[in-house]
Amino acid sequence: MQDIIIAISGLSKTYATGFTALKNVNLGIRRGEIFALLGPNGAGKTTLIGVVCGTVNPSSGTVTVGGHDNVTDFRAAREMIGLVPQELTTDAFESVWATVCFSRGLFGKPKNPAYIEKILRSLSLWEKRNDKIMTLSGGMKRRVLIAKALSHEPQILFLDEPTAGVDVELRKGMWQVVRALRASGVTIILTTHYIEEAEDMADRIGVISNGEIILVEEKKELMHKLGKKQLTLQLQEKLAALPAGLFGGAQLSLSPDGDELTYTYDTQADRTGITRLLASLTEAGIRFKDLSTKQSSLEEIFVGLVHQDRNGAAK
Ligand SMILES: Nc1ncnc2c1ncn2[C@@H]1O[C@H](COP(=O)(O)OP(=O)(O)O)[C@@H](O)[C@H]1O
Ligand SMILES: [Mg+2]
């Protein structure tokens, strides 16, 4: 059995405005994984993080973190979590060192300068430790937020849209940091509305849309499915059955009423086999009046999400 570090069960959230931002979310985060929660703006990602971290009250459902209920055993649950919020909020006049040490203190942990030094070094902030935060670049400020989130030695790190508005170079640096954290045993949940980001980083991907988790899958599995396409041929004459010896084998299927042939192929393969299929059909005397191709349904989901995202308001 998988070791589940966060268990979310039957979670719903309706805000005071009457808007339902989460609908019956069930999700298990595995210890040690990088989980990407992918969805367009307004899908409910930040709300879900808020409920897990205890800043948003759920309307129904439960969350346990490391076995601790995040309502009845809030402190123990919260202590396991580091949160890097979506908005850049840091005390501009404090030094990097002071603000990170202060964050640790909030969790009642005893001072540990050696540990703070370690995280500042790992985030390339050590040279800047005495600088005021307002003098730092945007990318460094974001790294200060990560250092703050890690200051109390959490086992779980939430990164809410960590690369929104961060340029490509910094994004790469951020991913190195995240991978190094995972290697050190930290479980990471990141939210994003970039498919590529989820593809690059995640072990597993969950897609959220309109407050519902519509899909959770291993990234490898997802990529495999994303590569599939279907070619549909409308036949001039109905077939009672697929003729023997036709090219395509298991990739080929006939519709129940015999007037459509569907060929499923891998867009990432060197050869799709389409040319051979068409030659084979001609040889067998099967003629068609029309053809169309279609992405697998999963890709439709993604295209739909991206489309929505493009049309949605930027936040
Ligand atoms: N405090 C709130 N009161 C009412 N509606 C809210 C509140 N916070 C968020 N929402 C709404 O809930 C939906 C989900 O928001 P959010 O969780 O921030 O989505 P995401 O992080 O995926 O962009 C949005 O439609 C948003 O407007
Ligand atoms: Mg958000």
Short mmCIF file of C-alpha atoms and ligand atoms in Angstrom, two decimals:
data_model
loop_
_atom_site.label_atom_id
_atom_site.label_comp_id
_atom_site.label_asym_id
_atom_site.label_seq_id
_atom_site.Cartn_x
_atom_site.Cartn_y
_atom_site.Cartn_z
CA MET A 1 0.00 0.00 0.00
CA GLN A 2 1.11 3.53 -0.72
CA ASP A 3 2.13 5.64 2.23
CA ILE A 4 -0.40 8.49 2.18
CA ILE A 5 0.84 11.61 3.96
CA ILE A 6 -2.19 13.83 3.26
CA ALA A 7 -5.66 12.31 3.05
CA ILE A 8 -8.45 14.55 1.77
CA SER A 9 -11.89 13.09 1.97
CA GLY A 10 -15.28 14.39 0.84
CA LEU A 11 -14.08 17.97 0.95
CA SER A 12 -16.42 20.76 -0.11
CA LYS A 13 -16.20 24.50 0.32
CA THR A 14 -18.95 27.03 -0.24
CA TYR A 15 -17.84 30.60 0.46
CA ALA A 16 -20.07 33.10 2.31
CA THR A 17 -20.96 34.54 -1.11
CA GLY A 18 -22.71 31.24 -1.86
CA PHE A 19 -20.03 30.30 -4.40
CA THR A 20 -18.96 26.64 -4.24
CA ALA A 21 -15.22 26.51 -4.84
CA LEU A 22 -14.64 22.83 -3.97
CA LYS A 23 -16.98 19.94 -4.66
CA ASN A 24 -16.46 16.62 -2.91
CA VAL A 25 -12.69 16.46 -3.31
CA ASN A 26 -11.09 13.10 -2.51
CA LEU A 27 -7.33 12.97 -2.84
CA GLY A 28 -4.38 11.17 -1.27
CA ILE A 29 -0.90 12.68 -1.47
CA ARG A 30 1.87 10.08 -1.28
CA ARG A 31 4.83 10.56 0.98
CA GLY A 32 7.87 11.76 -0.96
CA GLU A 33 6.18 12.60 -4.25
CA ILE A 34 5.96 15.78 -6.25
CA PHE A 35 2.27 16.23 -6.92
CA ALA A 36 1.15 18.89 -9.39
CA LEU A 37 -2.35 20.26 -9.04
CA LEU A 38 -3.10 21.55 -12.50
CA GLY A 39 -6.05 23.75 -13.32
CA PRO A 40 -7.07 27.12 -14.75
CA ASN A 41 -7.45 30.27 -12.70
CA GLY A 42 -10.45 30.05 -10.41
CA ALA A 43 -10.49 26.22 -10.41
CA GLY A 44 -10.09 26.05 -6.62
CA LYS A 45 -6.36 25.31 -6.20
CA THR A 46 -5.63 28.03 -3.63
CA THR A 47 -8.86 27.21 -1.79
CA LEU A 48 -7.82 23.57 -1.52
CA ILE A 49 -4.41 24.54 -0.15
CA GLY A 50 -6.12 26.93 2.27
CA VAL A 51 -8.31 24.16 3.64
CA VAL A 52 -5.37 21.78 4.08
CA CYS A 53 -3.32 24.49 5.81
CA GLY A 54 -6.24 25.54 8.00
CA THR A 55 -6.75 29.10 6.73
CA VAL A 56 -10.04 28.24 5.00
CA ASN A 57 -12.81 26.39 6.86
CA PRO A 58 -14.26 23.51 4.88
CA SER A 59 -18.05 23.28 4.53
CA SER A 60 -17.79 19.50 4.78
CA GLY A 61 -15.21 16.75 4.64
CA THR A 62 -11.97 15.96 6.43
CA VAL A 63 -8.24 16.36 5.96
CA THR A 64 -5.55 14.45 7.82
CA VAL A 65 -1.86 15.34 7.62
CA GLY A 66 0.48 12.61 8.75
CA GLY A 67 -2.54 11.04 10.46
CA HIS A 68 -3.44 14.23 12.34
CA ASP A 69 -6.90 15.67 11.71
CA ASN A 70 -6.34 19.25 10.60
CA VAL A 71 -9.23 20.55 12.74
CA THR A 72 -9.18 18.52 15.94
CA ASP A 73 -5.38 18.18 15.92
CA PHE A 74 -4.57 21.39 14.08
CA ARG A 75 -1.17 22.25 15.53
CA ALA A 76 0.33 18.84 14.88
CA ALA A 77 -1.07 18.83 11.34
CA ARG A 78 0.03 22.37 10.54
CA GLU A 79 3.52 21.90 11.90
CA MET A 80 4.20 19.29 9.24
CA ILE A 81 3.49 21.79 6.48
CA GLY A 82 5.47 24.60 4.90
CA LEU A 83 3.45 26.94 2.70
CA VAL A 84 4.76 29.21 -0.03
CA PRO A 85 1.79 31.43 -0.82
CA GLN A 86 0.77 32.62 -4.26
CA GLU A 87 1.21 36.29 -3.40
CA LEU A 88 4.66 37.72 -2.70
CA THR A 89 4.26 38.94 0.86
CA THR A 90 7.34 39.58 2.92
CA ASP A 91 8.38 42.18 5.40
CA ALA A 92 10.37 44.60 3.21
CA PHE A 93 12.51 46.13 5.97
CA GLU A 94 13.68 42.92 7.62
CA SER A 95 16.85 41.11 6.69
CA VAL A 96 16.65 37.69 5.07
CA TRP A 97 18.15 36.06 8.15
CA ALA A 98 15.78 37.74 10.62
CA THR A 99 12.62 37.02 8.68
CA VAL A 100 13.46 33.32 8.20
CA CYS A 101 14.40 32.91 11.89
CA PHE A 102 11.17 34.67 12.87
CA SER A 103 9.09 32.25 10.77
CA ARG A 104 10.68 29.32 12.59
CA GLY A 105 9.88 30.94 15.93
CA LEU A 106 6.20 31.16 15.01
CA PHE A 107 6.06 27.38 15.18
CA GLY A 108 7.60 27.39 18.65
CA LYS A 109 10.72 25.62 17.44
CA PRO A 110 13.99 26.27 19.30
CA LYS A 111 16.60 28.32 17.43
CA ASN A 112 18.73 26.34 15.00
CA PRO A 113 21.18 28.62 13.16
CA ALA A 114 22.94 25.69 11.50
CA TYR A 115 19.70 24.53 9.92
CA ILE A 116 18.76 28.04 8.75
CA GLU A 117 22.22 28.39 7.25
CA LYS A 118 21.73 25.12 5.40
CA ILE A 119 18.45 26.19 3.79
CA LEU A 120 19.75 29.66 2.91
CA ARG A 121 22.79 28.09 1.25
CA SER A 122 20.65 25.57 -0.64
CA LEU A 123 18.54 28.45 -1.98
CA SER A 124 21.63 30.53 -2.88
CA LEU A 125 20.57 33.18 -0.36
CA TRP A 126 23.47 32.86 2.05
CA GLU A 127 25.38 35.82 0.59
CA LYS A 128 22.23 37.90 0.93
CA ARG A 129 21.42 36.92 4.50
CA ASN A 130 22.02 40.40 5.91
CA ASP A 131 20.31 42.27 3.07
CA LYS A 132 16.92 43.86 3.51
CA ILE A 133 14.25 41.99 1.58
CA MET A 134 13.15 45.08 -0.34
CA THR A 135 16.57 45.21 -2.04
CA LEU A 136 16.21 41.73 -3.52
CA SER A 137 15.03 40.76 -7.00
CA GLY A 138 11.65 39.10 -7.51
CA GLY A 139 13.21 35.67 -7.91
CA MET A 140 15.18 36.05 -4.68
CA LYS A 141 12.10 37.23 -2.81
CA ARG A 142 10.34 34.08 -3.90
CA ARG A 143 13.27 32.03 -2.62
CA VAL A 144 13.03 33.88 0.70
CA LEU A 145 9.40 32.72 0.86
CA ILE A 146 10.57 29.15 0.30
CA ALA A 147 13.20 29.55 3.04
CA LYS A 148 10.51 30.87 5.40
CA ALA A 149 8.24 27.96 4.53
CA LEU A 150 11.07 25.51 5.25
CA SER A 151 12.27 27.25 8.42
CA HIS A 152 10.45 24.92 10.84
CA GLU A 153 11.63 21.73 9.10
CA PRO A 154 8.30 20.65 7.59
CA GLN A 155 7.91 17.27 5.88
CA ILE A 156 5.50 18.74 3.34
CA LEU A 157 5.91 21.81 1.17
CA PHE A 158 3.07 23.53 -0.67
CA LEU A 159 4.07 25.82 -3.52
CA ASP A 160 1.10 27.82 -4.81
CA GLU A 161 1.86 28.93 -8.38
CA PRO A 162 5.58 29.23 -7.64
CA THR A 163 6.58 30.35 -11.10
CA ALA A 164 3.73 32.69 -12.02
CA GLY A 165 5.47 35.83 -13.24
CA VAL A 166 8.93 34.28 -12.82
CA ASP A 167 11.18 34.32 -15.90
CA VAL A 168 12.43 31.16 -17.59
CA GLU A 169 15.92 31.15 -16.04
CA LEU A 170 14.61 31.58 -12.51
CA ARG A 171 12.00 28.93 -13.17
CA LYS A 172 14.74 26.41 -13.95
CA GLY A 173 16.57 27.35 -10.77
CA MET A 174 13.36 26.92 -8.81
CA TRP A 175 12.88 23.43 -10.18
CA GLN A 176 16.40 22.44 -9.18
CA VAL A 177 15.60 23.56 -5.65
CA VAL A 178 12.34 21.62 -5.65
CA ARG A 179 14.02 18.45 -6.93
CA ALA A 180 16.73 18.74 -4.29
CA LEU A 181 14.06 19.08 -1.61
CA ARG A 182 12.27 15.99 -2.84
CA ALA A 183 15.59 14.14 -2.78
CA SER A 184 15.93 15.13 0.87
CA GLY A 185 12.58 13.48 1.59
CA VAL A 186 10.16 16.43 1.48
CA THR A 187 6.76 15.80 -0.09
CA ILE A 188 5.90 18.58 -2.53
CA ILE A 189 2.54 19.77 -3.78
CA LEU A 190 2.64 22.52 -6.34
CA THR A 191 -0.17 24.24 -8.15
CA THR A 192 0.13 25.53 -11.66
CA HIS A 193 -1.92 26.46 -14.66
CA TYR A 194 0.92 25.54 -17.03
CA ILE A 195 0.66 22.02 -18.46
CA GLU A 196 4.39 22.08 -19.32
CA GLU A 197 5.27 22.79 -15.73
CA ALA A 198 3.29 19.84 -14.47
CA GLU A 199 4.88 17.72 -17.20
CA ASP A 200 8.39 18.79 -16.27
CA MET A 201 8.17 18.46 -12.54
CA ALA A 202 5.52 16.12 -11.27
CA ASP A 203 5.51 12.45 -10.38
CA ARG A 204 1.73 12.59 -10.43
CA ILE A 205 -0.71 15.11 -11.81
CA GLY A 206 -4.18 15.98 -10.58
CA VAL A 207 -6.40 18.10 -12.77
CA ILE A 208 -8.90 20.39 -11.05
CA SER A 209 -11.63 22.26 -12.86
CA ASN A 210 -14.56 24.15 -11.37
CA GLY A 211 -13.82 22.81 -7.91
CA GLU A 212 -13.75 19.17 -8.97
CA ILE A 213 -10.79 16.86 -9.29
CA ILE A 214 -11.43 15.46 -12.74
CA LEU A 215 -8.33 13.30 -13.06
CA VAL A 216 -5.40 11.99 -11.01
CA GLU A 217 -2.70 10.06 -12.81
CA GLU A 218 0.96 9.11 -12.85
CA LYS A 219 2.68 11.54 -15.16
CA LYS A 220 4.16 8.75 -17.29
CA GLU A 221 0.74 7.24 -17.80
CA LEU A 222 -0.70 10.63 -18.65
CA MET A 223 1.98 11.39 -21.21
CA HIS A 224 1.41 8.00 -22.79
CA LYS A 225 -2.28 8.69 -23.17
CA LEU A 226 -1.70 12.22 -24.39
CA GLY A 227 0.25 10.83 -27.33
CA LYS A 228 -2.73 8.83 -28.66
CA LYS A 229 -4.84 9.92 -31.58
CA GLN A 230 -7.75 8.35 -33.43
CA LEU A 231 -8.32 8.26 -37.16
CA THR A 232 -11.91 7.58 -38.15
CA LEU A 233 -12.84 6.50 -41.67
CA GLN A 234 -16.44 6.68 -42.88
CA LEU A 235 -16.91 3.72 -45.18
CA GLN A 236 -18.77 3.82 -48.49
CA GLU A 237 -20.25 0.41 -47.80
CA LYS A 238 -20.94 -1.17 -44.43
CA LEU A 239 -18.79 -4.07 -43.33
CA ALA A 240 -20.14 -7.05 -41.41
CA ALA A 241 -16.72 -7.66 -39.85
CA LEU A 242 -13.11 -6.55 -40.15
CA PRO A 243 -11.53 -8.51 -43.01
CA ALA A 244 -8.71 -10.79 -41.93
CA GLY A 245 -5.21 -9.67 -42.88
CA LEU A 246 -5.97 -5.96 -42.76
CA PHE A 247 -3.07 -3.85 -41.52
CA GLY A 248 -3.59 -2.38 -38.04
CA GLY A 249 -4.36 -5.35 -35.83
CA ALA A 250 -5.57 -4.37 -32.36
CA GLN A 251 -5.29 -0.68 -33.25
CA LEU A 252 -8.21 -1.08 -35.61
CA SER A 253 -11.89 -1.36 -34.68
CA LEU A 254 -15.20 -1.37 -36.48
CA SER A 255 -18.24 0.57 -35.25
CA PRO A 256 -21.28 -1.53 -34.20
CA ASP A 257 -23.22 -0.69 -37.34
CA GLY A 258 -20.19 -1.38 -39.56
CA ASP A 259 -19.93 2.00 -41.29
CA GLU A 260 -16.92 3.42 -39.44
CA LEU A 261 -13.36 2.17 -39.00
CA THR A 262 -11.32 3.62 -36.14
CA TYR A 263 -7.54 3.40 -36.05
CA THR A 264 -5.79 4.42 -32.81
CA TYR A 265 -2.16 5.47 -33.15
CA ASP A 266 0.63 6.96 -31.15
CA THR A 267 1.59 10.46 -32.27
CA GLN A 268 4.97 10.07 -30.59
CA ALA A 269 5.89 6.90 -32.49
CA ASP A 270 8.34 7.10 -35.39
CA ARG A 271 5.69 5.76 -37.76
CA THR A 272 1.97 6.19 -37.27
CA GLY A 273 1.16 3.39 -39.74
CA ILE A 274 -1.46 5.53 -41.50
CA THR A 275 0.07 5.11 -44.96
CA ARG A 276 0.23 1.34 -44.57
CA LEU A 277 -3.32 1.25 -43.26
CA LEU A 278 -4.66 3.16 -46.27
CA ALA A 279 -2.71 0.94 -48.69
CA SER A 280 -4.04 -2.13 -46.95
CA LEU A 281 -7.62 -0.86 -47.22
CA THR A 282 -7.23 -0.15 -50.94
CA GLU A 283 -5.85 -3.65 -51.45
CA ALA A 284 -8.86 -5.15 -49.65
CA GLY A 285 -11.20 -3.03 -51.81
CA ILE A 286 -12.52 -1.04 -48.87
CA ARG A 287 -13.33 2.52 -49.87
CA PHE A 288 -14.17 5.43 -47.66
CA LYS A 289 -16.05 8.67 -48.24
CA ASP A 290 -14.57 10.77 -45.46
CA LEU A 291 -12.00 10.72 -42.70
CA SER A 292 -11.26 12.66 -39.54
CA THR A 293 -8.70 12.56 -36.75
CA LYS A 294 -9.32 13.17 -33.09
CA GLN A 295 -7.10 13.62 -30.04
CA SER A 296 -7.66 11.29 -27.11
CA SER A 297 -10.20 12.51 -24.57
CA LEU A 298 -7.49 13.39 -22.10
CA GLU A 299 -5.97 15.84 -24.48
CA GLU A 300 -9.43 17.31 -24.99
CA ILE A 301 -9.60 17.89 -21.26
CA PHE A 302 -6.30 19.69 -21.34
CA VAL A 303 -7.12 21.72 -24.41
CA GLY A 304 -10.41 22.67 -22.77
CA LEU A 305 -8.61 23.74 -19.63
CA VAL A 306 -6.04 25.79 -21.46
CA HIS A 307 -8.75 27.38 -23.55
CA GLN A 308 -10.69 28.32 -20.44
CA ASP A 309 -7.48 29.58 -18.90
CA ARG A 310 -6.72 31.83 -21.85
CA ASN A 311 -10.18 33.29 -21.73
CA GLY A 312 -10.23 33.57 -17.96
CA ALA A 313 -9.18 36.64 -16.06
CA ALA A 314 -5.56 36.78 -14.95
CA LYS A 315 -5.11 36.79 -11.20
N1 LIG B 1 -12.87 34.45 0.04
C1 LIG B 1 -13.60 34.15 -1.02
N2 LIG B 1 -14.91 34.45 -1.09
C2 LIG B 1 -15.64 34.12 -2.17
N3 LIG B 1 -15.17 33.50 -3.26
C3 LIG B 1 -13.87 33.18 -3.27
C4 LIG B 1 -13.01 33.48 -2.15
N4 LIG B 1 -11.78 33.03 -2.43
C5 LIG B 1 -11.85 32.47 -3.66
N5 LIG B 1 -13.10 32.57 -4.17
C6 LIG B 1 -13.57 32.05 -5.45
O1 LIG B 1 -13.40 30.65 -5.48
C7 LIG B 1 -12.94 30.23 -6.76
C8 LIG B 1 -11.65 29.47 -6.62
O2 LIG B 1 -10.61 30.37 -6.26
P1 LIG B 1 -9.13 29.90 -6.00
O3 LIG B 1 -9.16 28.78 -5.03
O4 LIG B 1 -8.32 31.09 -5.66
O5 LIG B 1 -8.74 29.31 -7.44
P2 LIG B 1 -7.30 29.07 -8.10
O6 LIG B 1 -6.27 29.13 -7.04
O7 LIG B 1 -7.41 27.74 -8.75
O8 LIG B 1 -7.12 30.16 -9.13
C9 LIG B 1 -12.82 31.48 -7.62
O9 LIG B 1 -13.98 31.59 -8.41
C10 LIG B 1 -12.73 32.59 -6.61
O10 LIG B 1 -13.28 33.77 -7.12
MG MG B 2 -4.61 30.31 -6.84
#
